[in-house]
Structures are given as structure tokens and as C-alpha cells.
Amino acid sequence: MGKGNCHANPRKRWRVCYRWNAMRIAWFSPLPPSRSGIAAYSAELLPRLEAHEIEAFVDDGEAHDGAGSTADIGRVTVRSAHDFPWRHARRPYDAVVYHVGNDRCHDYMWPYLVRYPGLVVLHDAQLHQARAQGLIRQHREADFKAEFRYCHPDVSPLLADLVIAGLGGTLCYFWPMVRIPVESARMVAVHNAYLARELSEEFPGKRIRPIHLGVPDPLASAMAPGGDVRRRHGIPDGAVVFGSFGRVTPEKGLSAVVQALAQVAAALPSIRLLIVGEVPSYFDLMAEARQWGVADRVIETGYVDDAALPEYLSAVDVSLNLRWPTGRETSAAWVRCLAAGKPTIITDLVHLTDVPSLDLRSMTVACTAGGAQEPVCVHVELVDGAHMLRLALRRLTEDAELRERLGRAARRYWEAQGTVDVMARDYEAVLAEARTAADPIPPAPWPAHLTADGSSTARALLAEIGVPYPLDQPGFDAGSATRPGRCGAPPAPRPIAGDA
Amino acid sequence: MFAEDDIERRRVEREAADRDYNDALTALDAAVPRLPGLPRPAPAYDESQLPGLNERWRLMTADPTAGLRGWRRRLALAIWRLVGPLFDRQQSFNAALVDHLNRNVAAHRADRAAIESALDALRGELEKLEAFHTKLVLYLQTITRYVDTKDRSEFIATLANLTNAGLSGVADEFRRRWESMVAREQRYVAAVDEVRTSLASVQQTGLMLKRELERGLAGAVRTPAAQDAGPAGGSVPPPAALSSATTDAVNAYKYVGFENKFRGSEAEIRARLLQYVDVFEGATEVLDLGCGRGEFLSLLQERAIGARGLDINHEMVEACRARGLDATEGDALAYLGSLPDASLGGLIAVQVVEHFQPAYLVRFLDTAYHKLRPGSKLVLETLNPSCWFAFFEAYLRDITHAWPLHPETLKFLVVASGFQRVDVRLLSPYPVDARLQPVQLPSEALTVGMVSLAQTFNENVEKLNAVMYSYLDYAVVGERL
């Protein structure tokens, strides 16, 4: 007994084939120099998948260095998305990967992901705002309404009008509009197990797989000491610095942090708040700090490029990674802080309940993963946010030993779950599965504009001069000209009306 | 709340009114009076001959005979008496005519001035009328914008913003509470699971205590001869008995042949076991139970992790020793029982536990818990009988398999034995291309009926694949805290 002696051979043969079976992959994702987090994510991941032949397709406006250029992302060739249909028709890809999120930088993928089913990596489980804005910006209100009705057939379609009238606000979070990308995909990958379970319940029968979110090791290269940053920004020796990283937005809860800081500042003279990232003009955090009398404790650095980020990471003692509202995304910035061995403060979100986190009210570890767990961060509940934030600031300022312990556990957690290697392994598995998965059959007819062939303008122009549309002529074989002959036989690469 | 048809009726009415208004405005615009071409005043009265006429109307002097004398005078008077009246009438006519002409000059002049004045007045009035009409159209055109902007006044905009803020606020508050509630619920569910597991463990311990107590009581009254005969029926047989039962099932050399036929190459085994090396990173005194030819021991040795192997098969142990690995021949439970408590830094058993009888397995896990040091890991890899292919094609193939272990069952037993952070890792996914394949409809067959049929078929394929061709192996990984 022991060591793999229990199996018949077919499986072993497969294992050998699997390892050497490289794929030709089309990769739809924003890429640097786009400042999107997913651009950085792809740039970090793609070099680890270089066993495969990968071509990245970006928005035409972002196709840096021109079509066919090779960016600094391993052997990956970067092309304009407009080149995808003919390249696919000429030599089909084994798998098409779409990185979909709630941001306009993903708008360009929609025409393709419905036409060419592939692996959809859903970074946000909430696409309503981006999709609505994308369509309304193009004056395609009717298409937005049709998609809303399709995604949420059980709610009043008048809600779409509410959004068109600009009254959506956070209501949008109730209706995430993910049905189309999920149903159009051969399979879906998400970055947390809760979301995978939630989507599996909502879309029974769909292949929905959780994959780890990985970031590179910030300690791999000698991390610059944070002392220079502290001196540069006038932070006194011995100060305990709480840091926030990334563009300052209301979702990061910094207004609440400033208020909490004001309430504990008198008792904690050493506490400082370092805001590392671009501050938009509409969000005057310093004005709030002045209003609360803690302007001398708050330091804004402005935009900091990626190269300088480790130095700033090194300069902080605790990282603030609050998020609300959320599209159930897993924050790469947070994982990066874990990797750097920093104690972090996170919002207590449902999809993060499997992360061992410390409840400072009871000093107990909250975790759904079972068993006694070592906490890797501190959580702040949404309904008791102000109180828990004050507790967190106070405790983490005063308790250096706790900071140390959380930092060590954070690093171990990252080593087990958050490295790029772990993520790349997961990708290998889902790519192999997506390669052979069948194209989906939508359970209900798509909204018409998603399947329109895009010829309406051409037809109208030709009709004006009395010329029939050529593809309507008997004997014209559109399929032979455009249909790719790939495994799984996807539909002809015709753009969607108004989208392509 | 307005009904859909009511909203539609309002829309139609609104569009009709809008259309009527625009049509009327267009008609009004078309009816703006254009300034007519007014006649010029008649030419001025011709007075050029009047001075001459005024000079020449007089035909004769007052005394036509003046300056004549005598007969000449008389002759002249006689002639004048004859023609004088004629000249006199002509002159009277001339005088009357010239007088008439002279007196009409003023009237003519006045008439012309009056006509010019009237035309100017008329032109002015017409221009005013045109301007008024144009302004009227412009005024009516502004009404549309006025009405529209009135609907979008700052009050409405403010109201809309307030409504938006209100809706968003309520929605956000609801979602915050919902998020926190569900997060707490998740933790409560997990906590309840842990409590349930602990309760099961307590129950199991109680049962074992009861059994041991009963055995002790029975032993106290049993005769020495009965004690020699072995344990009472139904109790757990000693490890030696189990091990011999396993090994007696098939001759050892035949089993070696079986293993050599079906186990993979050494490289394959090493590649497969590589995933467990990280689990024992930093550990010492790891026990590899069922070490076989020592592939995992070699991997641990390469990473400088202290380990030793145990196998019941003499040939395997010899193979390990020939490679310089520390391996012992013996029964698992007996060997574990001989070790001091908390003496092991880790324990791995790959494709072993399915060879144990249930009672033996329970005792094995209990013993392993006590022999492992706090912080050390336990890894148990076995076939996944919840995958039908694995069960029928792999599990049944080996006659030394004693009991199939469902992943949840093994996890439960491990948790119940006191291990924490217990996780099930599903391994060896069945090759995707060898599973049942879903159908794909060609585009020309995409009718509603066919789509529904294909959808049902594919869902069934998914369900069958999920039970028949899922993961062939799994590993339960736990930690002794």
C-alpha cells in the first residue's frame, strides 16, 4: 500500500500530457501604463504563465507601442482588441480569458465575451455602475434597459429608468448585473470562496471556481527603509504610523478614520496617519482633518509610483485597508500589505470571514475556516465601525507586541495563500478546464443588441441609394469568410451593434 | 404608482400635444406678413408752363386805339367793334384758364404731400405689424423652453438630489446592516459546526470511556484462560490482529507485484508528493506511514526535514534502506503506540487509511493525536470514493482495501480526534476531456425547444460528471494545536 499504487493508468497518462500541453491564449485585460489595479495584476501574473503562447488584447486607446508590440510582461504580445476576431479566425485560440471588473477600462471586452466564450475572471461581483455608465455614455439607454431586464427579470424594469435618471447611487449594489458575463462564459473564476459559492447558488450548473489572488513578494528585493519617508514628511521618531495606500476615495473610509483619530489623538500623541496616493480634487481630506483638529497628525503624500511604494510600505506600522461599499473584490493592496508583514485593519465583509481576524472588543479570533486560528489582521464591523476603529487605533498604537504578532501571521498567511506562484497554479488548472469546457447555451434569448450583427448603419446607408446589402444576396457565404473553425465552434466573429 | 398603460397614455397624449403645438407654431411662423410693395406717389404737378401762361394769357391792352388819332382811330374803333368781342372772350377764357391752373397748383401740391405722407404711415404700420408677428413667433418659441426648464427647475433638481441621497442612504444603511448580519451569521454557523464537532468528540470519548470501563469490569471477573483467548467479541481487536488480517489477505510478494504494476514511476510519485513537502517545512521527526519505496522520505531529505518511514511490507522497507533512508517494518498502530507522547513533528499517510478497518482507524487517529507535538501537521491522502470512477476502477481493484472513506467522514474522524484547522484538499481531477461531454448546438439549430433540450442534457451531464468523474483522490490536512 501507499504512494499512488491504487490507480489504473489513464490518469497518469493525462498528468504527463497536461504538464506539457501549452495553450494559445487570448488575454483581455487592461495593462500598464493603465493605472488600473487589474493592469498591474495581469502584468505580475503573465510572466508566470509564459509556458503558454499568450497574446494580450487591450482597448484600442491603450494599445501602447502600437499593435503587435511586446510590453514588459514576459513574452506576451500586446495587441488592439480590434485585431482579435481576424486573428482568431485565422488561427483559433485555445482559450480566451476576460478580466471583467466594475470600471470603464473593461468596457471594450463586452462585445467579445458574448461572441467568444471563454474564461471570465470576475474581479468584482458588481458590474452595474460600469455597464450602465458605459452604455448611457453612448446614448444606448434602451440597450441598458434590455440588459437590466435580462439580468434581473424579477425586479421592476423602472429601476433601470431610475439609474438612467441618475438616481441609482448605492441602489445599484442590489442589482449587480453579472448574469451576462457569467452565462456567456465557459467558466468563471473569482478571487474568493464565498463569492464562488454565492455565484454557484445563483447560477447552478455553471463552472465557477475560486482562485487565489497573488501578489509578488515586496520583501524579495531589499526593501528600502522607511526612515527616509518619515524624515521627508516630518514624522517624528517613535511615531506609530497608520498608512492608507492607493487613490483616496470615499470607499476607503478615511473620513471615519480621521474622526476616530480625532477622538483618540489626545491620548495617543505618537499616532500619525499617512495617506499614500493621489487625492482627487473633490475629496478634501485635509479640510476634514482641520475641521477635526488633527491636521498636524495627517500627512498626504500625493501620487506615489510603484517603484517607491515599498519604501512607503516600510514606513508605516499598520495598514488601513477599509472598503465600503464593495463588489466582493479581494484587494491586491491588502494582500501586498500582508506580504510585507504589516498588521492590517480591514472592514468586516462577508467574503473575508474565512480570513482569521481579530475582534478587538473581545480579543477573539473570528474565522469561519474552523479550528483555532492565528489572526492575520484586525477587523472593523460596519455597524460598529466608529467604536471598533477607535479601539483599533488605540490598541495597535499602544501594543507593539500585537503589531509584531499580526505582522508575522500576515506574512505566513500570504506565503500560504497569496503568492503569485499559488495564483499561477490555480490559473493553470482553470485554463485547462476552460479549454475543453463547452460553449454555454444561454437559458434565455440574449438582449437583441448583444446578438445584432452590427450592419444596421450599413444597411440604412445602402438602402438610401437603393443598393441591397451584399450579405443578403443569395450565394454569399459569410460563414466561409469569417467563421473560425476552432474546437467548440464559436459563432462567427461579427461585432455587436454599437459596441465594437 | 402609475399603471404601465396609464404612463403610455400620458406619453401618447404628451407627444400629440407636442406635435400639435409645433405644427401650430410652424403655421404661425409661415403666416408672418411680409411687407407689400407700396405704390410710389404720382409724379409732381407739372408747373413748367405756368409762368409763360401767366405772362401770355392777355391778348390785348386796355385801349386798343390808344395812340391813334383821326380816321385811324375811328377805323380802328370800327374794326375793334367787330373783333373786339372775340378777343375779349378769348382773353377771358385765357384768364379763366390760367387762373384755374394757378389756383390748382396748391391743391396738387397738397395732394401729393398727403399721398406721400399716407404711404409712409402705411409702411411704418406694416413694419410694426411684421415685427409684432415675428416677436409673437419668437415668444411662442420660448414657451417650449420655458415649460421644459420650469420642469427642471432648481427645486426639482434639488428634490431629485435629495431623493437620490435618501434612496442611497437607506440602501447603504440596509446593506451595511445586511453585510454585518451575514458576516456574523457565517461565523455563528462555523462556530456551531465547531461546537457540534466538539460535542461529537465528547460523545465519542464518553463512549470509549464507557467501553473501557465495561472491558475493565469484564476483565476483573474473567478467568485467566478467557483472557488468553483474546478480547471480548465486538471489541476492537489488537493492532497485531488487524495487521495480520491485512497481510494475510494476500501474500506479500503478490502484493508487491500488484503495487509494481499499478503504482506509477518513481518520478511520477515524487511529482505527486511534492505538494506535501511544504506542509512539513521546518518540521522534524516526521513519520511517513506506508512509506513504500521512500519517494516522500527522499523529498523530505532533500529539504533537510528529518523523517523516517514505516511500512508493513518487508520488501518496501528493504528498498528504502538500500537507498539509505530510515525505514522500519511494522504495524502502524503498534508502532505509534510504542512512541512517547508528543514525540513526532508530523505524520503523513498517503493511500494508507483505506486499508484500515474503521475501529482501527479511530484508534490510529486517537493515538496519532497524542504522539504528535503541538503545532505539527497530519496529512492523510486516500482515494475519493465519492467519485464513482475512483471507487469502481481504483478502490475495488485492490483487495486489501478495507473500508472506503468519504471525505466528510474522514474529516469528521480527524476533527473528532482533536485535530484543528482541518481541511479537505481535493486532488487528481479527472481529465476534463475524458469526462462526459456536453452537446453544443450549431447556430442553425438554436430554436427554443432545442436550446431547452440541450440545456437540460448539459445540466445532467454536469451532474453526472460531478459524481462520476470529479476528483480521484483527496487529502485531509489537520494540525495538532
PDB file of C-alpha atoms in Angstrom, chain B residues 201-321:
ATOM      1  CA  SER B 201     -15.792  14.248  20.183  1.00  0.00           C
ATOM      2  CA  VAL B 202     -17.041  14.446  23.756  1.00  0.00           C
ATOM      3  CA  GLN B 203     -19.680  11.867  22.962  1.00  0.00           C
ATOM      4  CA  GLN B 204     -17.077   9.619  21.400  1.00  0.00           C
ATOM      5  CA  THR B 205     -14.816   9.995  24.396  1.00  0.00           C
ATOM      6  CA  GLY B 206     -17.730   9.164  26.666  1.00  0.00           C
ATOM      7  CA  LEU B 207     -18.484   6.063  24.666  1.00  0.00           C
ATOM      8  CA  MET B 208     -14.873   4.989  24.715  1.00  0.00           C
ATOM      9  CA  LEU B 209     -14.652   5.530  28.453  1.00  0.00           C
ATOM     10  CA  LYS B 210     -17.812   3.533  28.882  1.00  0.00           C
ATOM     11  CA  ARG B 211     -16.390   0.734  26.707  1.00  0.00           C
ATOM     12  CA  GLU B 212     -13.089   0.753  28.545  1.00  0.00           C
ATOM     13  CA  LEU B 213     -14.939   0.694  31.830  1.00  0.00           C
ATOM     14  CA  GLU B 214     -17.037  -2.228  30.693  1.00  0.00           C
ATOM     15  CA  ARG B 215     -13.935  -4.018  29.446  1.00  0.00           C
ATOM     16  CA  GLY B 216     -12.188  -3.370  32.759  1.00  0.00           C
ATOM     17  CA  LEU B 217     -15.155  -4.642  34.659  1.00  0.00           C
ATOM     18  CA  ALA B 218     -15.377  -7.714  32.409  1.00  0.00           C
ATOM     19  CA  GLY B 219     -11.623  -8.330  32.795  1.00  0.00           C
ATOM     20  CA  ALA B 220     -11.938  -8.184  36.530  1.00  0.00           C
ATOM     21  CA  VAL B 221     -14.276 -11.170  36.542  1.00  0.00           C
ATOM     22  CA  ARG B 222     -12.733 -13.061  33.541  1.00  0.00           C
ATOM     23  CA  THR B 223     -10.698 -16.171  34.134  1.00  0.00           C
ATOM     24  CA  PRO B 224      -7.042 -16.223  33.091  1.00  0.00           C
ATOM     25  CA  ALA B 225      -7.938 -18.741  30.361  1.00  0.00           C
ATOM     26  CA  ALA B 226     -10.568 -16.432  28.954  1.00  0.00           C
ATOM     27  CA  GLN B 227      -8.094 -13.566  28.963  1.00  0.00           C
ATOM     28  CA  ASP B 228      -5.679 -15.651  26.917  1.00  0.00           C
ATOM     29  CA  ALA B 229      -8.378 -16.267  24.353  1.00  0.00           C
ATOM     30  CA  GLY B 230      -8.386 -12.566  23.359  1.00  0.00           C
ATOM     31  CA  PRO B 231     -10.772  -9.652  23.692  1.00  0.00           C
ATOM     32  CA  ALA B 232     -14.474  -9.991  24.092  1.00  0.00           C
ATOM     33  CA  GLY B 233     -16.491 -10.238  20.881  1.00  0.00           C
ATOM     34  CA  GLY B 234     -17.251  -6.869  19.296  1.00  0.00           C
ATOM     35  CA  SER B 235     -14.388  -5.015  20.900  1.00  0.00           C
ATOM     36  CA  VAL B 236     -11.514  -3.525  18.938  1.00  0.00           C
ATOM     37  CA  PRO B 237      -9.041  -6.203  18.005  1.00  0.00           C
ATOM     38  CA  PRO B 238      -5.426  -5.522  18.891  1.00  0.00           C
ATOM     39  CA  PRO B 239      -3.281  -3.953  16.201  1.00  0.00           C
ATOM     40  CA  ALA B 240      -1.388  -7.115  15.573  1.00  0.00           C
ATOM     41  CA  ALA B 241      -4.571  -8.933  14.701  1.00  0.00           C
ATOM     42  CA  LEU B 242      -5.569  -6.199  12.250  1.00  0.00           C
ATOM     43  CA  SER B 243      -2.233  -6.068  10.629  1.00  0.00           C
ATOM     44  CA  SER B 244      -2.079  -9.767  10.221  1.00  0.00           C
ATOM     45  CA  ALA B 245      -5.599  -9.749   8.819  1.00  0.00           C
ATOM     46  CA  THR B 246      -4.462  -7.307   6.174  1.00  0.00           C
ATOM     47  CA  THR B 247      -1.262  -9.011   5.261  1.00  0.00           C
ATOM     48  CA  ASP B 248      -2.803 -12.439   5.314  1.00  0.00           C
ATOM     49  CA  ALA B 249      -5.327 -11.364   2.741  1.00  0.00           C
ATOM     50  CA  VAL B 250      -2.746 -11.718   0.060  1.00  0.00           C
ATOM     51  CA  ASN B 251       0.761 -12.966   0.034  1.00  0.00           C
ATOM     52  CA  ALA B 252       3.234 -10.164   0.497  1.00  0.00           C
ATOM     53  CA  TYR B 253       5.164 -10.860  -2.676  1.00  0.00           C
ATOM     54  CA  LYS B 254       1.994 -10.922  -4.709  1.00  0.00           C
ATOM     55  CA  TYR B 255       1.050  -7.559  -3.303  1.00  0.00           C
ATOM     56  CA  VAL B 256       4.443  -6.186  -4.203  1.00  0.00           C
ATOM     57  CA  GLY B 257       3.775  -7.345  -7.749  1.00  0.00           C
ATOM     58  CA  PHE B 258       0.398  -5.661  -7.665  1.00  0.00           C
ATOM     59  CA  GLU B 259       1.917  -2.406  -6.487  1.00  0.00           C
ATOM     60  CA  ASN B 260       4.680  -2.519  -9.040  1.00  0.00           C
ATOM     61  CA  LYS B 261       2.095  -2.915 -11.755  1.00  0.00           C
ATOM     62  CA  PHE B 262      -0.198  -0.120 -10.696  1.00  0.00           C
ATOM     63  CA  ARG B 263       1.916   2.369  -8.828  1.00  0.00           C
ATOM     64  CA  GLY B 264       3.429   4.990 -11.081  1.00  0.00           C
ATOM     65  CA  SER B 265       7.054   5.549 -11.895  1.00  0.00           C
ATOM     66  CA  GLU B 266       9.186   6.994  -9.154  1.00  0.00           C
ATOM     67  CA  ALA B 267       9.293  10.348 -10.930  1.00  0.00           C
ATOM     68  CA  GLU B 268       5.506  10.441 -11.088  1.00  0.00           C
ATOM     69  CA  ILE B 269       5.160   9.563  -7.444  1.00  0.00           C
ATOM     70  CA  ARG B 270       7.691  12.204  -6.457  1.00  0.00           C
ATOM     71  CA  ALA B 271       5.915  14.850  -8.540  1.00  0.00           C
ATOM     72  CA  ARG B 272       2.669  13.944  -6.915  1.00  0.00           C
ATOM     73  CA  LEU B 273       4.027  14.023  -3.388  1.00  0.00           C
ATOM     74  CA  LEU B 274       5.867  17.284  -3.871  1.00  0.00           C
ATOM     75  CA  GLN B 275       2.781  19.228  -2.845  1.00  0.00           C
ATOM     76  CA  TYR B 276       3.057  17.871   0.718  1.00  0.00           C
ATOM     77  CA  VAL B 277       6.649  18.910   1.317  1.00  0.00           C
ATOM     78  CA  ASP B 278       5.657  22.498   2.066  1.00  0.00           C
ATOM     79  CA  VAL B 279       3.235  21.270   4.724  1.00  0.00           C
ATOM     80  CA  PHE B 280       6.154  19.934   6.745  1.00  0.00           C
ATOM     81  CA  GLU B 281       8.501  22.853   6.125  1.00  0.00           C
ATOM     82  CA  GLY B 282      10.550  23.427   9.263  1.00  0.00           C
ATOM     83  CA  ALA B 283       9.354  20.231  10.943  1.00  0.00           C
ATOM     84  CA  THR B 284      11.494  17.473  12.421  1.00  0.00           C
ATOM     85  CA  GLU B 285      10.824  13.814  13.094  1.00  0.00           C
ATOM     86  CA  VAL B 286       8.143  13.383  10.516  1.00  0.00           C
ATOM     87  CA  LEU B 287       6.739   9.878  10.204  1.00  0.00           C
ATOM     88  CA  ASP B 288       5.833   8.662   6.715  1.00  0.00           C
ATOM     89  CA  LEU B 289       3.359   5.887   7.258  1.00  0.00           C
ATOM     90  CA  GLY B 290       3.250   3.465   4.351  1.00  0.00           C
ATOM     91  CA  CYS B 291       6.468   4.901   3.015  1.00  0.00           C
ATOM     92  CA  GLY B 292       6.655   2.476   0.064  1.00  0.00           C
ATOM     93  CA  ARG B 293       9.896   2.852  -1.869  1.00  0.00           C
ATOM     94  CA  GLY B 294      10.701   6.034   0.067  1.00  0.00           C
ATOM     95  CA  GLU B 295       9.847   8.677  -2.525  1.00  0.00           C
ATOM     96  CA  PHE B 296       8.495  11.128   0.024  1.00  0.00           C
ATOM     97  CA  LEU B 297      11.289  10.380   2.504  1.00  0.00           C
ATOM     98  CA  SER B 298      13.741  11.340  -0.241  1.00  0.00           C
ATOM     99  CA  LEU B 299      11.903  14.586  -0.890  1.00  0.00           C
ATOM    100  CA  LEU B 300      11.984  15.460   2.797  1.00  0.00           C
ATOM    101  CA  GLN B 301      15.641  14.509   2.999  1.00  0.00           C
ATOM    102  CA  GLU B 302      16.407  16.878   0.114  1.00  0.00           C
ATOM    103  CA  ARG B 303      14.763  19.697   2.051  1.00  0.00           C
ATOM    104  CA  ALA B 304      16.658  18.716   5.222  1.00  0.00           C
ATOM    105  CA  ILE B 305      13.475  17.738   7.014  1.00  0.00           C
ATOM    106  CA  GLY B 306      14.149  14.916   9.423  1.00  0.00           C
ATOM    107  CA  ALA B 307      11.885  11.948   8.725  1.00  0.00           C
ATOM    108  CA  ARG B 308      11.557   8.236   8.979  1.00  0.00           C
ATOM    109  CA  GLY B 309       9.309   5.722   7.295  1.00  0.00           C
ATOM    110  CA  LEU B 310       7.154   2.838   8.366  1.00  0.00           C
ATOM    111  CA  ASP B 311       5.764   0.173   6.104  1.00  0.00           C
ATOM    112  CA  ILE B 312       4.217  -3.167   6.763  1.00  0.00           C
ATOM    113  CA  ASN B 313       5.781  -4.583   3.656  1.00  0.00           C
ATOM    114  CA  HIS B 314       9.266  -6.031   4.166  1.00  0.00           C
ATOM    115  CA  GLU B 315      10.269  -5.577   0.518  1.00  0.00           C
ATOM    116  CA  MET B 316       9.428  -1.890   0.593  1.00  0.00           C
ATOM    117  CA  VAL B 317      11.354  -1.320   3.789  1.00  0.00           C
ATOM    118  CA  GLU B 318      14.370  -3.035   2.314  1.00  0.00           C
ATOM    119  CA  ALA B 319      14.117  -0.838  -0.768  1.00  0.00           C
ATOM    120  CA  CYS B 320      14.192   2.247   1.444  1.00  0.00           C
ATOM    121  CA  ARG B 321      17.105   1.051   3.462  1.00  0.00           C
TER     122      ARG B 321
END
